[in-house]
PDB file of C-alpha atoms in Angstrom:
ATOM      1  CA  UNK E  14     125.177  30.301  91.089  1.00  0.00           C
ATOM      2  CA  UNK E  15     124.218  31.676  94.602  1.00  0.00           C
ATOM      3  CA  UNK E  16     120.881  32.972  93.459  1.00  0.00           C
ATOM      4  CA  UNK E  17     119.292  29.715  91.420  1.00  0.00           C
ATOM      5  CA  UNK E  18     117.240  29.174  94.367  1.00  0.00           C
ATOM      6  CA  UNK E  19     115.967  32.794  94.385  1.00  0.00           C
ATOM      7  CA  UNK E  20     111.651  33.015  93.469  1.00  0.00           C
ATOM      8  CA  UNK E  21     112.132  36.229  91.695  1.00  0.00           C
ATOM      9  CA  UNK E  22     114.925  35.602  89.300  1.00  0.00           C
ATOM     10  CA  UNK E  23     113.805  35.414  85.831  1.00  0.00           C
ATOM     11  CA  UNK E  24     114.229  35.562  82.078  1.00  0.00           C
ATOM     12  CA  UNK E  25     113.977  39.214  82.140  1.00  0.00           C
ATOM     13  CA  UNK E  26     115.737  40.319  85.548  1.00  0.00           C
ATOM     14  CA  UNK E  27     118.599  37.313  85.993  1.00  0.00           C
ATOM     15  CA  UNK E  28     121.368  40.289  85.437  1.00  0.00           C
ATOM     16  CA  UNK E  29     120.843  42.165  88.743  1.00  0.00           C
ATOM     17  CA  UNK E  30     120.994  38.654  90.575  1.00  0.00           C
ATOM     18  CA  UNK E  31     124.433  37.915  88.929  1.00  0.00           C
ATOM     19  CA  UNK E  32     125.656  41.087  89.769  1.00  0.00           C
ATOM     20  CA  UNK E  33     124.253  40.162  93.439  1.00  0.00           C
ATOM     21  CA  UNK E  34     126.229  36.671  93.066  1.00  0.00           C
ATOM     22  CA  UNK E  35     129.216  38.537  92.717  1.00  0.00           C
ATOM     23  CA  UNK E  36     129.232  41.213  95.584  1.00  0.00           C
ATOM     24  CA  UNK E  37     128.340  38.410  97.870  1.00  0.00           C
ATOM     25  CA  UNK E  38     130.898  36.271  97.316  1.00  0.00           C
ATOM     26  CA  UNK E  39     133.308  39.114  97.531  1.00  0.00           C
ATOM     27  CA  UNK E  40     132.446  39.512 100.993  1.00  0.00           C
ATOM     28  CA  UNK E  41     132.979  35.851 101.894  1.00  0.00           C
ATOM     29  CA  UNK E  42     135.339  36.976 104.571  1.00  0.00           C
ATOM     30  CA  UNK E  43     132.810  39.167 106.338  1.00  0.00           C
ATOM     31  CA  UNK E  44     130.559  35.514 107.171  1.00  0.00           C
ATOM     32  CA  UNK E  45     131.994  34.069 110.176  1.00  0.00           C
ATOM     33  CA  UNK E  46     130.480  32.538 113.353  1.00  0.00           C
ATOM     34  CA  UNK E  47     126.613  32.954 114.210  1.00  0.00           C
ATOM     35  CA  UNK E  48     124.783  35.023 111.052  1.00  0.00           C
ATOM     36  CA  UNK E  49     121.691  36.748 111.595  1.00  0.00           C
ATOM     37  CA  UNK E  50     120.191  37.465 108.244  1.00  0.00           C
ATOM     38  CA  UNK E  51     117.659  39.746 109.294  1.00  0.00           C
ATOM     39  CA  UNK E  52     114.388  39.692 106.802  1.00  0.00           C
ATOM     40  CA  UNK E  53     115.337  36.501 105.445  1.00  0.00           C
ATOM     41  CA  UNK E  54     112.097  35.550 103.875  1.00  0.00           C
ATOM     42  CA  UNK E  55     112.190  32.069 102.007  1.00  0.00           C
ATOM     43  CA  UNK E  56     115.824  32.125 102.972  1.00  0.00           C
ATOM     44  CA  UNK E  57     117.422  31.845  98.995  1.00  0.00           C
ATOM     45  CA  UNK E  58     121.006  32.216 100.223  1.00  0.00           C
ATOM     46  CA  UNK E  59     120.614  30.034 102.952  1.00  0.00           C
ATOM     47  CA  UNK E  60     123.014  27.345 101.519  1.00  0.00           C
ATOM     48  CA  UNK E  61     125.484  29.744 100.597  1.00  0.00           C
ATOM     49  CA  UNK E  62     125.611  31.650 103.656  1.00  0.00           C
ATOM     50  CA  UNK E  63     125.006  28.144 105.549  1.00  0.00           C
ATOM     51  CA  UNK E  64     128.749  26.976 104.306  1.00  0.00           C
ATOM     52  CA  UNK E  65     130.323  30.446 105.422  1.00  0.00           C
ATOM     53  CA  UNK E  66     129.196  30.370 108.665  1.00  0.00           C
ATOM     54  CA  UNK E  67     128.963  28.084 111.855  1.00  0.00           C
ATOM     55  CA  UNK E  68     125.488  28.841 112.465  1.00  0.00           C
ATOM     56  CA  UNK E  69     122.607  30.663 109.481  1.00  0.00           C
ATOM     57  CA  UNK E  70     119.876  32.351 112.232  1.00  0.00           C
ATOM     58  CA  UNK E  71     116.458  33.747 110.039  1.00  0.00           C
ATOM     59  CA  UNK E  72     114.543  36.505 110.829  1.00  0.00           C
ATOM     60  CA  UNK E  73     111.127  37.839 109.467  1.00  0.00           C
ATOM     61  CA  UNK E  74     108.058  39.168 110.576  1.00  0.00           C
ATOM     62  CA  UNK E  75     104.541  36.635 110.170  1.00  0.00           C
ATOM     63  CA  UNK E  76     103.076  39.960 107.815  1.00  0.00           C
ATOM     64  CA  UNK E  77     105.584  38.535 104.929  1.00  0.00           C
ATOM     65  CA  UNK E  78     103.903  38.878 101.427  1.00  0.00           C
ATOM     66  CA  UNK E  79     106.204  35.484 100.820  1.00  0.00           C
ATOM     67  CA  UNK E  80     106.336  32.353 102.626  1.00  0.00           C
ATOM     68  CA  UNK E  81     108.892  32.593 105.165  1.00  0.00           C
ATOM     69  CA  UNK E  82     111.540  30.292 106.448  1.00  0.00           C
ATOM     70  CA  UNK E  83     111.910  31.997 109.837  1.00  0.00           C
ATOM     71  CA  UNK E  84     113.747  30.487 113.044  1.00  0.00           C
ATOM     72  CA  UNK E  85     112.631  33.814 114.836  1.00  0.00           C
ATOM     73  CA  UNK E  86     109.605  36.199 113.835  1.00  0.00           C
ATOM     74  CA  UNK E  87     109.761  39.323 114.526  1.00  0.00           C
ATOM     75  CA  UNK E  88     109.099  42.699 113.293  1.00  0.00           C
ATOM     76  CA  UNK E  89     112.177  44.243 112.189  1.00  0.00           C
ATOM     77  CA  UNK E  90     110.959  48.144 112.523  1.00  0.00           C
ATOM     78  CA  UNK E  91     110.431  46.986 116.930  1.00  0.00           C
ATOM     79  CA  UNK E  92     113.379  45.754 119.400  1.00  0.00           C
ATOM     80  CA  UNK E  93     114.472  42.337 118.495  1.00  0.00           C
ATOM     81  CA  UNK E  94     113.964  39.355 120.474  1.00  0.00           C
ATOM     82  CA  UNK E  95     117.327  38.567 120.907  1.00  0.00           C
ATOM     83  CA  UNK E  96     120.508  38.830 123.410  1.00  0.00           C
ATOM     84  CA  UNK E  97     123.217  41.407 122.745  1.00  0.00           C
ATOM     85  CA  UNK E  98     126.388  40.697 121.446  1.00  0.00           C
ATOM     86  CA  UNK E  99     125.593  37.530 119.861  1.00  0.00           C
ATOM     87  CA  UNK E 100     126.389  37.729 116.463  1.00  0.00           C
ATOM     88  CA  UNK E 101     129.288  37.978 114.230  1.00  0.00           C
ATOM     89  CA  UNK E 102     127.931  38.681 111.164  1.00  0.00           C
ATOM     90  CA  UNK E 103     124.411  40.461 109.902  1.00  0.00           C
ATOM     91  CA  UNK E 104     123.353  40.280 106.531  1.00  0.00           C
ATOM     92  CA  UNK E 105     119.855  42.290 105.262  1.00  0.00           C
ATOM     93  CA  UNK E 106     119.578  42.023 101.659  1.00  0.00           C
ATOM     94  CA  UNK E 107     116.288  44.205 100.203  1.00  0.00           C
ATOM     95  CA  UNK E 108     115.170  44.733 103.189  1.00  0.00           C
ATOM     96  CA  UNK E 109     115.839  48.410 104.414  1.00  0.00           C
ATOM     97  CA  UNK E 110     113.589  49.914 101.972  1.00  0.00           C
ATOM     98  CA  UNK E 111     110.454  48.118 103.678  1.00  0.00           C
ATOM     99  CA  UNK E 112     110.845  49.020 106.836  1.00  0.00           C
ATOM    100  CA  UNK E 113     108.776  51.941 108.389  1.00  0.00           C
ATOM    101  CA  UNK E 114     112.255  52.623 110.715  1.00  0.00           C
ATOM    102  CA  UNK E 115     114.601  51.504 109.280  1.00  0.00           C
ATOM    103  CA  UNK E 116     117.226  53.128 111.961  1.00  0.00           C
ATOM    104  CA  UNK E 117     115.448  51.218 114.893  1.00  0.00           C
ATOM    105  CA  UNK E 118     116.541  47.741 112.744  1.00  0.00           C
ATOM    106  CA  UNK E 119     120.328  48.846 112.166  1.00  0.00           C
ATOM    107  CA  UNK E 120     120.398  49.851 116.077  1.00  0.00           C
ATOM    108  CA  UNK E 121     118.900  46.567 116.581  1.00  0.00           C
ATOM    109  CA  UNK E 122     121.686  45.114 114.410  1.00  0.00           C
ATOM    110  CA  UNK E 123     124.680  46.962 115.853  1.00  0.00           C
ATOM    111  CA  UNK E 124     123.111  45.676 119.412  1.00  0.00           C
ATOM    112  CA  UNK E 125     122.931  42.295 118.425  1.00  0.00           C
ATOM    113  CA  UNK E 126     126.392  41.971 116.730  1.00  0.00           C
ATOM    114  CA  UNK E 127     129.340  41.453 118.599  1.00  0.00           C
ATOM    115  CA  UNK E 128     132.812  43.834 118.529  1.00  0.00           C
ATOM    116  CA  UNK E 129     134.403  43.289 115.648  1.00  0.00           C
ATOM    117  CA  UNK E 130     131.290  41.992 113.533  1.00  0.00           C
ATOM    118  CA  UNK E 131     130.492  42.893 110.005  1.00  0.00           C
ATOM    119  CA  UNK E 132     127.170  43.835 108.675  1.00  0.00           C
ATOM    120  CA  UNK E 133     126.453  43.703 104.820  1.00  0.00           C
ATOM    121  CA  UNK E 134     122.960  45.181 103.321  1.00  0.00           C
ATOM    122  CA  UNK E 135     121.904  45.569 100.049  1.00  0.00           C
ATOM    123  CA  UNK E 136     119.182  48.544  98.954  1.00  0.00           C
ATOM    124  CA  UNK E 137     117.832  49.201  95.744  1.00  0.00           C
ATOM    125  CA  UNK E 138     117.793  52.801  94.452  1.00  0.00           C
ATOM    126  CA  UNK E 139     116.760  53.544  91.394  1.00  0.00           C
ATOM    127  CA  UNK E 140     114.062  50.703  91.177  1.00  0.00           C
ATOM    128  CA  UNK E 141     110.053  50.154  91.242  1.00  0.00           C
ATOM    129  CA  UNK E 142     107.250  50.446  93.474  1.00  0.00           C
ATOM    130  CA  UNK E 143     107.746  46.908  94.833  1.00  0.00           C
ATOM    131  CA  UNK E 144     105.720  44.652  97.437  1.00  0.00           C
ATOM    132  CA  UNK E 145     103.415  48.043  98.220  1.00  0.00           C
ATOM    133  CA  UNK E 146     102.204  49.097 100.470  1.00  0.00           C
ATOM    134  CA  UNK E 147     105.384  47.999 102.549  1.00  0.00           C
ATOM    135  CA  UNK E 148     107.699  49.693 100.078  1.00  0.00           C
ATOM    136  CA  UNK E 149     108.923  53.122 102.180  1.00  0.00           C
ATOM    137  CA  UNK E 150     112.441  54.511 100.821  1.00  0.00           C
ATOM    138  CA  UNK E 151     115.068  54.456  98.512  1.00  0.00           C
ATOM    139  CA  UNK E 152     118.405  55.749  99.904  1.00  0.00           C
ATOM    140  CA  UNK E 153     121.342  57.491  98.570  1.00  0.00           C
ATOM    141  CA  UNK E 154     125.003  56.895  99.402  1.00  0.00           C
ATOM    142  CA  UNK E 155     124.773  59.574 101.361  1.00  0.00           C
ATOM    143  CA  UNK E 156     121.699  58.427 102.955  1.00  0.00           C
ATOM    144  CA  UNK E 157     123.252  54.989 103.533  1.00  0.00           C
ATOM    145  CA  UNK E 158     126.435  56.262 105.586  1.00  0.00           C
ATOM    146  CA  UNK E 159     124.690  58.384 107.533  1.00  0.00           C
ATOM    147  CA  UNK E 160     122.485  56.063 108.584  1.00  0.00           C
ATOM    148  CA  UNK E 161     125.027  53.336 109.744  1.00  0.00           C
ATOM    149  CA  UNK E 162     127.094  56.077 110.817  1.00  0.00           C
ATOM    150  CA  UNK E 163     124.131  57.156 113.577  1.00  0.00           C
ATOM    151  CA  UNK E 164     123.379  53.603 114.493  1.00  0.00           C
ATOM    152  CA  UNK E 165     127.175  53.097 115.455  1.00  0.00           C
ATOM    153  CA  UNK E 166     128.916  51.421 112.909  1.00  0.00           C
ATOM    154  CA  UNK E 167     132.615  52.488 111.428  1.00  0.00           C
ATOM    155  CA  UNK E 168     134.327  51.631 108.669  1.00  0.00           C
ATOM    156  CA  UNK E 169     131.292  52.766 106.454  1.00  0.00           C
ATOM    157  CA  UNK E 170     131.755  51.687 102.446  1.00  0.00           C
ATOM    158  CA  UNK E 171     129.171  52.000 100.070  1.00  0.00           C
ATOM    159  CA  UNK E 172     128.907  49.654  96.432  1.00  0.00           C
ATOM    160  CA  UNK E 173     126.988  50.442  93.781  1.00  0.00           C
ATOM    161  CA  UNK E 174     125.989  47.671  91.865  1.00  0.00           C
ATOM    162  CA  UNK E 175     125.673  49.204  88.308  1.00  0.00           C
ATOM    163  CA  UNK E 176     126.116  51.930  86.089  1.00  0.00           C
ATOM    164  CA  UNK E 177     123.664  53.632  83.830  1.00  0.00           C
ATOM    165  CA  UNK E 178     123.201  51.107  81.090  1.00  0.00           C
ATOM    166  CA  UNK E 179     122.476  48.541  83.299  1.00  0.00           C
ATOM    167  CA  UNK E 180     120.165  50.683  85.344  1.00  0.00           C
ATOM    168  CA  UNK E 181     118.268  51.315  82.423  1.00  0.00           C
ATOM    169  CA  UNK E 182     117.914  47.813  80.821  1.00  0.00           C
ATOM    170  CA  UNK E 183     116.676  46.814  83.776  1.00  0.00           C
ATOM    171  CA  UNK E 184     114.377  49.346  83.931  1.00  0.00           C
ATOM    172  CA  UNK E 185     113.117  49.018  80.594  1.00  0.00           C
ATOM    173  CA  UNK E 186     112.589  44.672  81.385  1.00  0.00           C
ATOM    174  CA  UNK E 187     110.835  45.508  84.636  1.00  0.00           C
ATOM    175  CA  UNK E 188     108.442  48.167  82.182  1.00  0.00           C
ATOM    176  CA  UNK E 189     107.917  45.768  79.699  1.00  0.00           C
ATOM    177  CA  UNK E 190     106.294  43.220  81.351  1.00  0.00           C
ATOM    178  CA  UNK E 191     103.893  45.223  82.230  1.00  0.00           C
ATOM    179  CA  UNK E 192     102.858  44.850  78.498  1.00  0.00           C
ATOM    180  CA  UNK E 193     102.942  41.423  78.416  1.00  0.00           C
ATOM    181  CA  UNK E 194      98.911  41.130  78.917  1.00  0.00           C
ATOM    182  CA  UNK E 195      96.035  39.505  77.059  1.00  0.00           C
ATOM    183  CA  UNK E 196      94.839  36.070  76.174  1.00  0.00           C
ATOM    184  CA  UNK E 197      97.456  33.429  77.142  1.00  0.00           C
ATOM    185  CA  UNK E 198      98.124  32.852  73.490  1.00  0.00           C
ATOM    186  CA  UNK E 199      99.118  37.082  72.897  1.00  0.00           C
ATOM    187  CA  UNK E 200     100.851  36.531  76.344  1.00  0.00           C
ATOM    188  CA  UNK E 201     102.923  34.076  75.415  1.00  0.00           C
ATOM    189  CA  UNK E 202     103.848  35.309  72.218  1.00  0.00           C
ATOM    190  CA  UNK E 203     104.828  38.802  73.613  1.00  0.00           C
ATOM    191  CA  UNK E 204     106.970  37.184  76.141  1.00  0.00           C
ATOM    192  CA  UNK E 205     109.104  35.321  73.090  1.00  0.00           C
ATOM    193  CA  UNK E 206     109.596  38.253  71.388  1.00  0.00           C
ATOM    194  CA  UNK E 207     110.565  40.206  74.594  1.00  0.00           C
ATOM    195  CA  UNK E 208     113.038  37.357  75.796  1.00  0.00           C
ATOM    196  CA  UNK E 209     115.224  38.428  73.122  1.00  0.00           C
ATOM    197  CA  UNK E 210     115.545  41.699  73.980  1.00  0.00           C
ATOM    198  CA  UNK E 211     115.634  40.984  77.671  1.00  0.00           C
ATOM    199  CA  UNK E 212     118.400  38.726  77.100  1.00  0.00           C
ATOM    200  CA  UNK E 213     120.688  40.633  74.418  1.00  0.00           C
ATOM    201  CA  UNK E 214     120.139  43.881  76.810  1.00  0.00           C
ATOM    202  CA  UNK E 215     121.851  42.202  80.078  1.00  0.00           C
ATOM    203  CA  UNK E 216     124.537  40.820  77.881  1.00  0.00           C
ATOM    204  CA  UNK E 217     125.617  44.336  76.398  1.00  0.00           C
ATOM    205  CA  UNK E 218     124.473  46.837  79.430  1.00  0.00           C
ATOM    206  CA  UNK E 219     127.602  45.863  81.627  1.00  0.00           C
ATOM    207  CA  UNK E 220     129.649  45.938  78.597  1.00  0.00           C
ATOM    208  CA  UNK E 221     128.135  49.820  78.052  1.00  0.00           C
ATOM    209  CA  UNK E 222     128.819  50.654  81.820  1.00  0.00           C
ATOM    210  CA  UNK E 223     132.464  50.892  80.783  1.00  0.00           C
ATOM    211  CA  UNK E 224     131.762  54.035  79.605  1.00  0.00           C
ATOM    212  CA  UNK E 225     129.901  55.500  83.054  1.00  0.00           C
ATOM    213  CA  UNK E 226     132.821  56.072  84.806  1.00  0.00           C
ATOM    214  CA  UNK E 227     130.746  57.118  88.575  1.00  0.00           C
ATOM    215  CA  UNK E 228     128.651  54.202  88.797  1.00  0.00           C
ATOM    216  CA  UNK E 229     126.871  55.648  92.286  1.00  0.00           C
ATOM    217  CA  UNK E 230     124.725  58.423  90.316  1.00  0.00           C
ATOM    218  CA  UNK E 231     123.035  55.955  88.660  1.00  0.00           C
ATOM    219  CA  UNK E 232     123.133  52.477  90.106  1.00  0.00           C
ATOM    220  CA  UNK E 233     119.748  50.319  90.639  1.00  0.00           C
ATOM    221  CA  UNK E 234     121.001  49.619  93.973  1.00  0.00           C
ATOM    222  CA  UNK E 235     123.988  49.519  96.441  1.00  0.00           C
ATOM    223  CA  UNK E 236     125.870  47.192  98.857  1.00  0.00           C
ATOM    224  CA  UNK E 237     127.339  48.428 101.913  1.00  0.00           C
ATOM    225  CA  UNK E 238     129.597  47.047 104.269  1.00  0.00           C
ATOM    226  CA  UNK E 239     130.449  48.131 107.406  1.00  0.00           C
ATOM    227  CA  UNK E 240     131.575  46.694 110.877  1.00  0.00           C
ATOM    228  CA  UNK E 241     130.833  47.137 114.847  1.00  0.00           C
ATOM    229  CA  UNK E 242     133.282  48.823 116.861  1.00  0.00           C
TER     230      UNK E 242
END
């Protein structure tokens, strides 16, 4: 499981890092060479993208809300501190919706990469208010190719995650623990009876997205893949 090491994975939220497992190690063959994973912040997928790679490179800016395991800090919405051409693969995964500019950081990634190399971000869409006040956008498809697109990359592909029903299970977790409140005794006793929904939901929501047969109009969030010219 890529994402065991992951802070935020939990009893009522593990789904949407499964379905994360699985889109990164689809793209396996995009890590080669020197990675730049570009807002890394406690690094979680360090030893995963460690093995696919010759070199793992961190980036993050000191303003983190989380600890961060960064070989170079640096804000991501200014010019990077590094050489052109040096990478062969950037990853960014939750990133792009924090960032102020997020064009100036996938210029800065097309800059850094080298011809030929692969970037692969990750953005959430229909998902909460997170880590505010550094929580700026939420981007369609359309959004999302047009944006690579202008920075310079080619071969453009955009991957929603989920369909509807697991949109809105997720949804509906994230809401509910918003009611888990109280005195540690109502707390705890809330969160039991919650767990079981939480857990029977993600088992049957990717079952139900069998039925949503254009995943994109109502995914919690997309990958995207595309590659330097």
């Amino acid at each position: 499981m890529i994402s065991r090491h992951h802070a935020n994975r939990q009893a009522h939220n593990w789904l949407v890092y499964d379905i994360g497992d699985r889109f990164l190690e689809q793209f396996v063959p995009l890590y080669k060479g020197v990675l730049y994973d570009l807002g890394a912040g406690e690094a979680p997928y360090r030893e995963f993208f460690t093995r696919h790679s010759d070199k793992y490179v961190t980036v993050d800016w000191s303003g983190s809300q989380h600890p961060i395991q960064a070989d170079i800090v640096a804000d991501l919405n200014e010019p990077l501190p590094v050489a052109s051409g040096v990478a062969d693969t950037v990853v960014s995964l939750s990133v792009l919706e924090h960032l102020r500019e997020p064009g100036r950081m996938l210029a800065e990634a097309h800059r850094i990469l080298r011809p030929g190399g692969a970037i692969v971000l990750q953005v959430p869409w229909q998902w909460w208010v997170h880590e505010a006040p550094h929580d700026f956008y939420r981007y369609t498809p359309y959004a999302l190719e047009h944006l690579l697109r202008t920075a310079g990359f080619v071969d453009v592909t955009v991957h929603p995650q989920a369909g509807f029903f697991t949109t809105m299970t997720l949804k509906a977790n994230y809401f509910s623990c918003r009611l888990v409140r109280g005195p540690a005794p109502v707390r705890l006793l809330l969160r039991a009876v919650f767990s079981v929904f939480w857990f029977a939901g993600q088992k049957l929501a990717p079952l139900l997205d069998r039925l949503d047969d254009d995943w994109a109009l109502e995914a919690c969030g997309y990958y995207v893949t595309a590659r330097r010219n």
